[in-house]
Amino acid sequence: MYLLRVGRKGVVVLPKELREKMGVKEGDLLVLEEREGGFSVRAIRPLVVKVDLERVDELLGEERVLEESKFERMLRHE
């Protein structure tokens, strides 16, 4: 359990031990949720997505072919 003090403008400082334990660094975002009889605080972790750039290029190439084909059909019908 940690004892925190609310300072000016509602500023609360998390103890260093807790920040290190939870991996919270300066600039990180935290979510504070009101609970019955108190609060719950948790860190927001960024969603890391791995992208296969070769697959992206392949999909973009396929999309380009489809769009060119659609454009050619539009020109022929006008």
Short mmCIF file of C-alpha atoms in Angstrom, two decimals:
data_model
loop_
_atom_site.label_atom_id
_atom_site.label_comp_id
_atom_site.label_asym_id
_atom_site.label_seq_id
_atom_site.Cartn_x
_atom_site.Cartn_y
_atom_site.Cartn_z
CA MET A 1 0.00 0.00 0.00
CA TYR A 2 1.22 3.50 -0.82
CA LEU A 3 0.32 6.75 0.88
CA LEU A 4 0.03 9.64 -1.59
CA ARG A 5 -0.54 13.31 -0.92
CA VAL A 6 -2.54 15.56 -3.20
CA GLY A 7 -0.62 18.77 -3.88
CA ARG A 8 -1.48 22.05 -5.55
CA LYS A 9 -3.81 21.79 -8.51
CA GLY A 10 -4.50 18.14 -7.61
CA VAL A 11 -0.98 16.93 -8.44
CA VAL A 12 -0.22 13.46 -7.08
CA VAL A 13 3.34 12.10 -7.17
CA LEU A 14 3.75 8.36 -7.54
CA PRO A 15 6.57 6.96 -5.40
CA LYS A 16 9.70 6.01 -7.35
CA GLU A 17 9.46 2.40 -6.19
CA LEU A 18 5.93 2.12 -7.60
CA ARG A 19 6.84 3.86 -10.90
CA GLU A 20 9.76 1.46 -11.39
CA LYS A 21 7.68 -1.59 -10.43
CA MET A 22 4.92 -0.62 -12.87
CA GLY A 23 7.28 0.65 -15.59
CA VAL A 24 5.74 4.13 -15.55
CA LYS A 25 7.95 6.87 -16.96
CA GLU A 26 7.61 10.63 -17.29
CA GLY A 27 5.09 11.46 -20.00
CA ASP A 28 3.25 8.12 -19.79
CA LEU A 29 -0.53 8.24 -19.67
CA LEU A 30 -2.48 6.79 -16.77
CA VAL A 31 -6.18 6.04 -16.49
CA LEU A 32 -7.89 6.92 -13.21
CA GLU A 33 -11.24 5.21 -12.74
CA GLU A 34 -13.61 6.01 -9.94
CA ARG A 35 -14.59 2.89 -8.01
CA GLU A 36 -17.03 2.39 -5.20
CA GLY A 37 -15.21 3.85 -2.22
CA GLY A 38 -12.04 4.82 -4.08
CA PHE A 39 -10.06 4.94 -7.29
CA SER A 40 -8.19 2.59 -9.57
CA VAL A 41 -5.15 3.76 -11.54
CA ARG A 42 -3.55 1.90 -14.43
CA ALA A 43 -1.04 2.69 -17.12
CA ILE A 44 -2.04 2.85 -20.77
CA ARG A 45 0.29 0.73 -22.84
CA PRO A 46 0.72 1.53 -26.54
CA LEU A 47 -0.41 -1.12 -28.99
CA VAL A 48 2.61 -2.27 -30.96
CA VAL A 49 1.80 -3.70 -34.35
CA LYS A 50 4.39 -5.46 -36.47
CA VAL A 51 3.96 -4.77 -40.17
CA ASP A 52 5.36 -6.91 -42.97
CA LEU A 53 6.40 -4.20 -45.44
CA GLU A 54 6.75 -6.68 -48.29
CA ARG A 55 3.15 -7.79 -47.76
CA VAL A 56 1.99 -4.16 -47.64
CA ASP A 57 3.74 -3.48 -50.97
CA GLU A 58 2.13 -6.60 -52.43
CA LEU A 59 -1.35 -5.54 -51.29
CA LEU A 60 -0.87 -1.99 -52.57
CA GLY A 61 0.23 -3.37 -55.93
CA GLU A 62 -2.89 -5.54 -56.13
CA GLU A 63 -5.06 -2.56 -55.19
CA ARG A 64 -3.38 -0.40 -57.84
CA VAL A 65 -4.12 -3.03 -60.53
CA LEU A 66 -7.78 -3.21 -59.44
CA GLU A 67 -8.15 0.57 -59.47
CA GLU A 68 -6.52 0.89 -62.90
CA SER A 69 -8.82 -1.82 -64.23
CA LYS A 70 -11.87 -0.06 -62.78
CA PHE A 71 -10.74 3.26 -64.29
CA GLU A 72 -10.28 1.69 -67.73
CA ARG A 73 -13.80 0.18 -67.58
CA MET A 74 -15.23 3.58 -66.66
CA LEU A 75 -13.50 5.21 -69.63
CA ARG A 76 -14.83 2.60 -72.05
CA HIS A 77 -18.44 3.03 -70.89
CA GLU A 78 -18.46 6.82 -71.30
#
